[in-house]
mmCIF file with all atom_site columns, C-alpha atoms in Angstrom:
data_model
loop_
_atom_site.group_PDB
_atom_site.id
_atom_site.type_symbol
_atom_site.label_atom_id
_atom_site.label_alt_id
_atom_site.label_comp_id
_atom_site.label_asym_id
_atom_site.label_entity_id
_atom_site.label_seq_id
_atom_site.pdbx_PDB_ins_code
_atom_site.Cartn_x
_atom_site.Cartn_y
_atom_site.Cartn_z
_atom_site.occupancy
_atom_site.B_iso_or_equiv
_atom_site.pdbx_formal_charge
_atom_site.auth_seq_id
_atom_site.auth_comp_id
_atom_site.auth_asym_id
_atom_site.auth_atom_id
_atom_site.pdbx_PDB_model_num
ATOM 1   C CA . UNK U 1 1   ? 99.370  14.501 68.060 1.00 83.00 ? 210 UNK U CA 1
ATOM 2   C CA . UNK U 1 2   ? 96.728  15.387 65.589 1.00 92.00 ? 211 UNK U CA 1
ATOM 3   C CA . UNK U 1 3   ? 93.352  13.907 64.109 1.00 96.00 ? 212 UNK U CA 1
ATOM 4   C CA . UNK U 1 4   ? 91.777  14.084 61.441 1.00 96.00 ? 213 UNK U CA 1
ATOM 5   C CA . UNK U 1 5   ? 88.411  13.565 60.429 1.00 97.00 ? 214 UNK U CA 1
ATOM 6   C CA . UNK U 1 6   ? 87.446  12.932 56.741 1.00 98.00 ? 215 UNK U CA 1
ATOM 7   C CA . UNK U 1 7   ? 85.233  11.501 54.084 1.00 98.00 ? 216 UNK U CA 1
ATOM 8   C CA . UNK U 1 8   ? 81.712  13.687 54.680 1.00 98.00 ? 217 UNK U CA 1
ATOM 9   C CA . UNK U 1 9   ? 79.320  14.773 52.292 1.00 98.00 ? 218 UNK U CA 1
ATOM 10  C CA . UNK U 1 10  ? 75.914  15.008 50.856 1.00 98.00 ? 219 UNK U CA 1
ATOM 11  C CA . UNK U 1 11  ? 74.455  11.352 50.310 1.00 98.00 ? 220 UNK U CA 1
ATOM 12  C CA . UNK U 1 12  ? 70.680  10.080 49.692 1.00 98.00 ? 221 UNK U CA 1
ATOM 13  C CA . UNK U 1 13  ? 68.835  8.593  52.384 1.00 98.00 ? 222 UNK U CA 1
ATOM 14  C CA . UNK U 1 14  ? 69.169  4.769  52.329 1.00 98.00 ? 223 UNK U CA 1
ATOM 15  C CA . UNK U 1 15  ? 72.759  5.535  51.183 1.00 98.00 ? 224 UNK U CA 1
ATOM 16  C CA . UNK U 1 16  ? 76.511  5.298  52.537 1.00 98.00 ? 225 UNK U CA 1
ATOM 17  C CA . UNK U 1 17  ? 79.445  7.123  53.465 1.00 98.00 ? 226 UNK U CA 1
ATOM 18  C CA . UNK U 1 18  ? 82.796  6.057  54.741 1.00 98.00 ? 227 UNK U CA 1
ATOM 19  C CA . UNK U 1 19  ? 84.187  8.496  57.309 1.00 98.00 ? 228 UNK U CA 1
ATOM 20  C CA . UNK U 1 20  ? 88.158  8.346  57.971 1.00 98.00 ? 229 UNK U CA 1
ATOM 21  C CA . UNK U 1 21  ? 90.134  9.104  61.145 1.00 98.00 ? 230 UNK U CA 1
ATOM 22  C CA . UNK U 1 22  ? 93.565  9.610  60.743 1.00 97.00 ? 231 UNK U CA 1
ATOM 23  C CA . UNK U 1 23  ? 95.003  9.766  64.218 1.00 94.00 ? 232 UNK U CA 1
ATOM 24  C CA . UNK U 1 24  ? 98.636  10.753 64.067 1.00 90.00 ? 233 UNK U CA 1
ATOM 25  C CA . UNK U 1 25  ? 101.139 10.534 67.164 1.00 89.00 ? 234 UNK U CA 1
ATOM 26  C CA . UNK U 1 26  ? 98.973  9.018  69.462 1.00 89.00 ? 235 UNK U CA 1
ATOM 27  C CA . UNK U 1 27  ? 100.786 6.236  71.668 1.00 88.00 ? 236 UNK U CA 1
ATOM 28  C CA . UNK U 1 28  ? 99.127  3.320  72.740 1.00 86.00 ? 237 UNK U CA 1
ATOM 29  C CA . UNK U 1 29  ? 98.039  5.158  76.149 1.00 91.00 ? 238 UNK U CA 1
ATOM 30  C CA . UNK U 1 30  ? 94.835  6.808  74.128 1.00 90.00 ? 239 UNK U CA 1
ATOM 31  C CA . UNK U 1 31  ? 92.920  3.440  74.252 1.00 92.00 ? 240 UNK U CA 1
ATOM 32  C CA . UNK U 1 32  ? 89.842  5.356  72.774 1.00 96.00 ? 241 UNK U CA 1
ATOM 33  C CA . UNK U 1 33  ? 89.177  6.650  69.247 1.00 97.00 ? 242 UNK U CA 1
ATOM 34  C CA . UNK U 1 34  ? 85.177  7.484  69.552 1.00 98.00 ? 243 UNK U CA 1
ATOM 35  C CA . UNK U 1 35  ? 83.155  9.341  67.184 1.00 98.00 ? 244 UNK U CA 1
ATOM 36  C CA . UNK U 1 36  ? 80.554  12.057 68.096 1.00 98.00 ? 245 UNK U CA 1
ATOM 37  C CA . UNK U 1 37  ? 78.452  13.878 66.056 1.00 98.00 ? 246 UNK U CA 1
ATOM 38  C CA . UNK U 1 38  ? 76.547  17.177 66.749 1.00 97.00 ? 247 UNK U CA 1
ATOM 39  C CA . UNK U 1 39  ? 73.947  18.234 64.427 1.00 96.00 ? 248 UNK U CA 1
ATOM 40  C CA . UNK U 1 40  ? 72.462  21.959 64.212 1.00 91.00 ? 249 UNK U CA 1
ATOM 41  C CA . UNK U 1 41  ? 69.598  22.425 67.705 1.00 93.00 ? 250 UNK U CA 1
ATOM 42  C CA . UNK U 1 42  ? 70.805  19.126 68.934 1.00 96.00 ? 251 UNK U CA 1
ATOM 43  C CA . UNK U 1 43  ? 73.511  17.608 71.753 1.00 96.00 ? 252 UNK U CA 1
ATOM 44  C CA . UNK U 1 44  ? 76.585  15.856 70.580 1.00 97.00 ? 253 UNK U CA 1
ATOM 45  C CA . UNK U 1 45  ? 76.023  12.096 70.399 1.00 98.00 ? 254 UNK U CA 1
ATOM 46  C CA . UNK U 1 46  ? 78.722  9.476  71.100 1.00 98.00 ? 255 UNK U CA 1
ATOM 47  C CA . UNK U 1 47  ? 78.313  7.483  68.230 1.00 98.00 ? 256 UNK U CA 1
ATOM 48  C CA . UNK U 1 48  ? 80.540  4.666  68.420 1.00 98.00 ? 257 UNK U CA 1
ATOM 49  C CA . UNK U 1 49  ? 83.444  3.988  69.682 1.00 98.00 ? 258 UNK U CA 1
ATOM 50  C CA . UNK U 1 50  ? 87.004  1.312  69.279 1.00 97.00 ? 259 UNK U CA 1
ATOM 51  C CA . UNK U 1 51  ? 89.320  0.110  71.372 1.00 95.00 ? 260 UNK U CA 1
ATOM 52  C CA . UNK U 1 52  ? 92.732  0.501  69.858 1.00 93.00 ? 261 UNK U CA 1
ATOM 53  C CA . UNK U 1 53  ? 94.055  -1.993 72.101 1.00 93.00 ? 262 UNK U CA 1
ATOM 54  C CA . UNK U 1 54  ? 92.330  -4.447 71.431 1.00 93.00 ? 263 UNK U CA 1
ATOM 55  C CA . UNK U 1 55  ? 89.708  -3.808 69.180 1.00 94.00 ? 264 UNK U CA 1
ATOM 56  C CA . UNK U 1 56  ? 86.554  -3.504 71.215 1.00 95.00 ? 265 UNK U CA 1
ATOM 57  C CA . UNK U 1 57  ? 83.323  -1.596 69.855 1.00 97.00 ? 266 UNK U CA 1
ATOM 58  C CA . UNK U 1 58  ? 80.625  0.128  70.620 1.00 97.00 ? 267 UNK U CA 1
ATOM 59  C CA . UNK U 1 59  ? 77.497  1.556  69.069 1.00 98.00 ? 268 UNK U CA 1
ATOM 60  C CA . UNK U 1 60  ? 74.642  3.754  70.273 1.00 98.00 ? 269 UNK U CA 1
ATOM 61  C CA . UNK U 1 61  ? 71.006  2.649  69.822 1.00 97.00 ? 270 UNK U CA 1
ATOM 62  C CA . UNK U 1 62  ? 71.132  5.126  66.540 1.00 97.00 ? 271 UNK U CA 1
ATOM 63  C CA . UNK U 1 63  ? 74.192  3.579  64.961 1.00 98.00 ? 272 UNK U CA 1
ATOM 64  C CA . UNK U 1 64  ? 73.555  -0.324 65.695 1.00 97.00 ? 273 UNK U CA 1
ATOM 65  C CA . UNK U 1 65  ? 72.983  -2.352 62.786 1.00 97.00 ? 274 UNK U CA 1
ATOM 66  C CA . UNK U 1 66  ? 73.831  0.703  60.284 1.00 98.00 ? 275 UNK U CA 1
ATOM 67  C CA . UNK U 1 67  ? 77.164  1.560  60.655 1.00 98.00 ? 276 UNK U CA 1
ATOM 68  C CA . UNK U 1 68  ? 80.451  -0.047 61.429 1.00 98.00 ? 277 UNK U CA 1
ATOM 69  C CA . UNK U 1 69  ? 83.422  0.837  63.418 1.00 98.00 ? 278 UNK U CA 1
ATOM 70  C CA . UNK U 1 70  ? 87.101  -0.318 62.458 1.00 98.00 ? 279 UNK U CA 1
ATOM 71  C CA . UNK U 1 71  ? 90.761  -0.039 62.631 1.00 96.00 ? 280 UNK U CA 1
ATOM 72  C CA . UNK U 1 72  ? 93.822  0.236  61.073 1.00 95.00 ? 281 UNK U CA 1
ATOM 73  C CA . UNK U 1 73  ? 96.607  0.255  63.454 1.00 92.00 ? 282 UNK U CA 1
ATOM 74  C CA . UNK U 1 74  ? 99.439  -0.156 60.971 1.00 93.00 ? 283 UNK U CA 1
ATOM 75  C CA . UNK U 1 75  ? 97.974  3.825  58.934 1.00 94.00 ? 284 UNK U CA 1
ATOM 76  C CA . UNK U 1 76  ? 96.981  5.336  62.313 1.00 94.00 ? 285 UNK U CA 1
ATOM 77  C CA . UNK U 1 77  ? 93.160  5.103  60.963 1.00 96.00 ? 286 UNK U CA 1
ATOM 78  C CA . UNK U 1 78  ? 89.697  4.570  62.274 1.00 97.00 ? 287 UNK U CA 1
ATOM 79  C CA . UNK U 1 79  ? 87.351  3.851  60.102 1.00 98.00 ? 288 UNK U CA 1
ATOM 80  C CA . UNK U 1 80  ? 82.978  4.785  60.480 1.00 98.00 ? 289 UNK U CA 1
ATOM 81  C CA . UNK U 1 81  ? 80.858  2.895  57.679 1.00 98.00 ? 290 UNK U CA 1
ATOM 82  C CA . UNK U 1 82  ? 77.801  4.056  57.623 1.00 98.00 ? 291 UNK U CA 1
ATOM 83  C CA . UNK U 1 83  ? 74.943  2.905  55.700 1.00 98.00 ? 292 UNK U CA 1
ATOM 84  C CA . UNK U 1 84  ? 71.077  2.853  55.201 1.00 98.00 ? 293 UNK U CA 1
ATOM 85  C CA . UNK U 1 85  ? 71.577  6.658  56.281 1.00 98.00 ? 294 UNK U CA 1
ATOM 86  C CA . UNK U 1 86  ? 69.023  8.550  56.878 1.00 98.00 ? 295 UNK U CA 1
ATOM 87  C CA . UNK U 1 87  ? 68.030  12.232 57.290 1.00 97.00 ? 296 UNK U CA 1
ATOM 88  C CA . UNK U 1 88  ? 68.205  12.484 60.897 1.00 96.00 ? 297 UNK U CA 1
ATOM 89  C CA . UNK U 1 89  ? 71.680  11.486 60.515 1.00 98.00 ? 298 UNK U CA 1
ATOM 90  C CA . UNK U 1 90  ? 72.640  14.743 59.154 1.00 98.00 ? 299 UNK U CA 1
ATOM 91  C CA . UNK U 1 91  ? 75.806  16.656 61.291 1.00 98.00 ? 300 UNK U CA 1
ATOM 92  C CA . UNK U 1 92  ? 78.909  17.713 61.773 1.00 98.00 ? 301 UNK U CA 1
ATOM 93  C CA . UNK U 1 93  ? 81.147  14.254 62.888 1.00 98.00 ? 302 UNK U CA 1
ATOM 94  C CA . UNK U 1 94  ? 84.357  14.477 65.253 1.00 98.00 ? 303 UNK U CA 1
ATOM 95  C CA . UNK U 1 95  ? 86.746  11.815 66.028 1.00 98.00 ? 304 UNK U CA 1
ATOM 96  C CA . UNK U 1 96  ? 88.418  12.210 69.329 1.00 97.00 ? 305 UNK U CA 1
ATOM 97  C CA . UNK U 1 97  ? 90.129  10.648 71.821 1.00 97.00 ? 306 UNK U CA 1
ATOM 98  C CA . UNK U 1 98  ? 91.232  11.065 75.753 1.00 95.00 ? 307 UNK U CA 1
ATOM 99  C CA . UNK U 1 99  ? 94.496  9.687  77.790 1.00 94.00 ? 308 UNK U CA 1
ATOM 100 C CA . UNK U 1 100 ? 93.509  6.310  79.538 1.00 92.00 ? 309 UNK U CA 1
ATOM 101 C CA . UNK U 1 101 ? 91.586  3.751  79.135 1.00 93.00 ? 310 UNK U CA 1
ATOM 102 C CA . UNK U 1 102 ? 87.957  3.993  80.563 1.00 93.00 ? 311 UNK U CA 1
ATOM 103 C CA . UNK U 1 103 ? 85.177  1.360  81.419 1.00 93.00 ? 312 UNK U CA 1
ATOM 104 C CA . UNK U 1 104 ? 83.197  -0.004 78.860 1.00 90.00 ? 313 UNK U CA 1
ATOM 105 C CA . UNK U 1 105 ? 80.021  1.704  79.837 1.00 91.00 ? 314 UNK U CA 1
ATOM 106 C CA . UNK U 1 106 ? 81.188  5.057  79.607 1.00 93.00 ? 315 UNK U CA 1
ATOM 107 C CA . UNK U 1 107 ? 83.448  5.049  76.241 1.00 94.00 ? 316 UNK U CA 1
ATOM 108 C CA . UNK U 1 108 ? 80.377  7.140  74.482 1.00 96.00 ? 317 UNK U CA 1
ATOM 109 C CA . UNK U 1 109 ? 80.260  9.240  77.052 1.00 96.00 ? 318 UNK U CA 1
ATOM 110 C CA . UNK U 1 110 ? 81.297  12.970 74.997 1.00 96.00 ? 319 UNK U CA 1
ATOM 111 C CA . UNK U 1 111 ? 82.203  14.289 78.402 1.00 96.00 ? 320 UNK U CA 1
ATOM 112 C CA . UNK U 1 112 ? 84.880  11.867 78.741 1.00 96.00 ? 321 UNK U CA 1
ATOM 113 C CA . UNK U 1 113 ? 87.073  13.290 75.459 1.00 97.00 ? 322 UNK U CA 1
ATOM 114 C CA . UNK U 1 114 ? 89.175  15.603 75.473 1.00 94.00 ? 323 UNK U CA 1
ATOM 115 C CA . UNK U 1 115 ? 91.019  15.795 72.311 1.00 96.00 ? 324 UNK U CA 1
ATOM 116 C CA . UNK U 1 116 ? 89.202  16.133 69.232 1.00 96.00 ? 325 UNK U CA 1
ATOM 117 C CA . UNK U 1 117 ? 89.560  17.050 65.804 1.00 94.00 ? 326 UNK U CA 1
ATOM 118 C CA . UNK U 1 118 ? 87.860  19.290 62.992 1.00 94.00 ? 327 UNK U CA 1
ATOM 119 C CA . UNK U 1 119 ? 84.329  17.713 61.677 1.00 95.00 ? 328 UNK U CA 1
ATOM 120 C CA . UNK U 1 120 ? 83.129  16.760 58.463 1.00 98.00 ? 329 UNK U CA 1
ATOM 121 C CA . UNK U 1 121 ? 79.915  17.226 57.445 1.00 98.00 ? 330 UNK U CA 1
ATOM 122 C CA . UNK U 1 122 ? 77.777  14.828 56.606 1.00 98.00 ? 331 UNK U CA 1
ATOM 123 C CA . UNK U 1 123 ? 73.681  15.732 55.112 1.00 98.00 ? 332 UNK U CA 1
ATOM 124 C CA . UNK U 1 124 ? 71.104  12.898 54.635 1.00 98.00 ? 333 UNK U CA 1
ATOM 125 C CA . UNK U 1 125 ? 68.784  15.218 52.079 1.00 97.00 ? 334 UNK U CA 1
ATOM 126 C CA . UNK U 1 126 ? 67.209  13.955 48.339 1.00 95.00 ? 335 UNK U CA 1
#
């Protein structure tokens, strides 16, 4: 299988970006499409995380109230919304995914993927 990570780029703060996940040949046994982002001096950050199953999200402290996870089953995609962005926002952003399901608490847990795909880069800057 194979994902694919899309939609970065160089945005204002207080601005929005729609990243895209296309996650091609997964079966329904990856329950888990999560994205992490690393940015440069910095560990990578679970950022928020779906349930394919069944729709379930979750957010870190960072991402709540600013961006929004989604899914569409029917195109393989995942979908990150993210607005009111701000500078400390700025990195590279994975999607990636694991065999399993997992509890709720530790879904933005980085160590618990293990496939991922390429980043796209996203910069906060004016």
């Amino acid at each position: 299988f194979q994902l694919q990570a899309s939609g970065g780029g160089l945005v204002q703060p207080g601005g929005s970006l729609r990243l895209a996940c296309k996650a091609s040949g997964l079966t329904s046994d990856y329950y888990h499409i999560v994205w992490i982002r690393q940015a440069p001096g910095k560990e990578r950050e679970g950022v928020s995380v779906i349930n394919r199953r069944d729709g379930t999200t979750r957010y870190a402290d960072s991402a709540k109230g600013r961006f929004t996870i989604s899914r569409d089953n029917a195109r393989n995609m995942v979908y990150l919304q993210m607005n009111d962005l701000k500078p400390e926002d700025t990195a590279v952003y994975y999607c990636a995914t694991r065999f399993g399901r997992l509890v709720l608490s530790a879904t933005l847990s980085v160590a618990q993927y293990h496939y991922w795909g390429q980043g796209t880069q996203v910069t906060v800057s004016s």
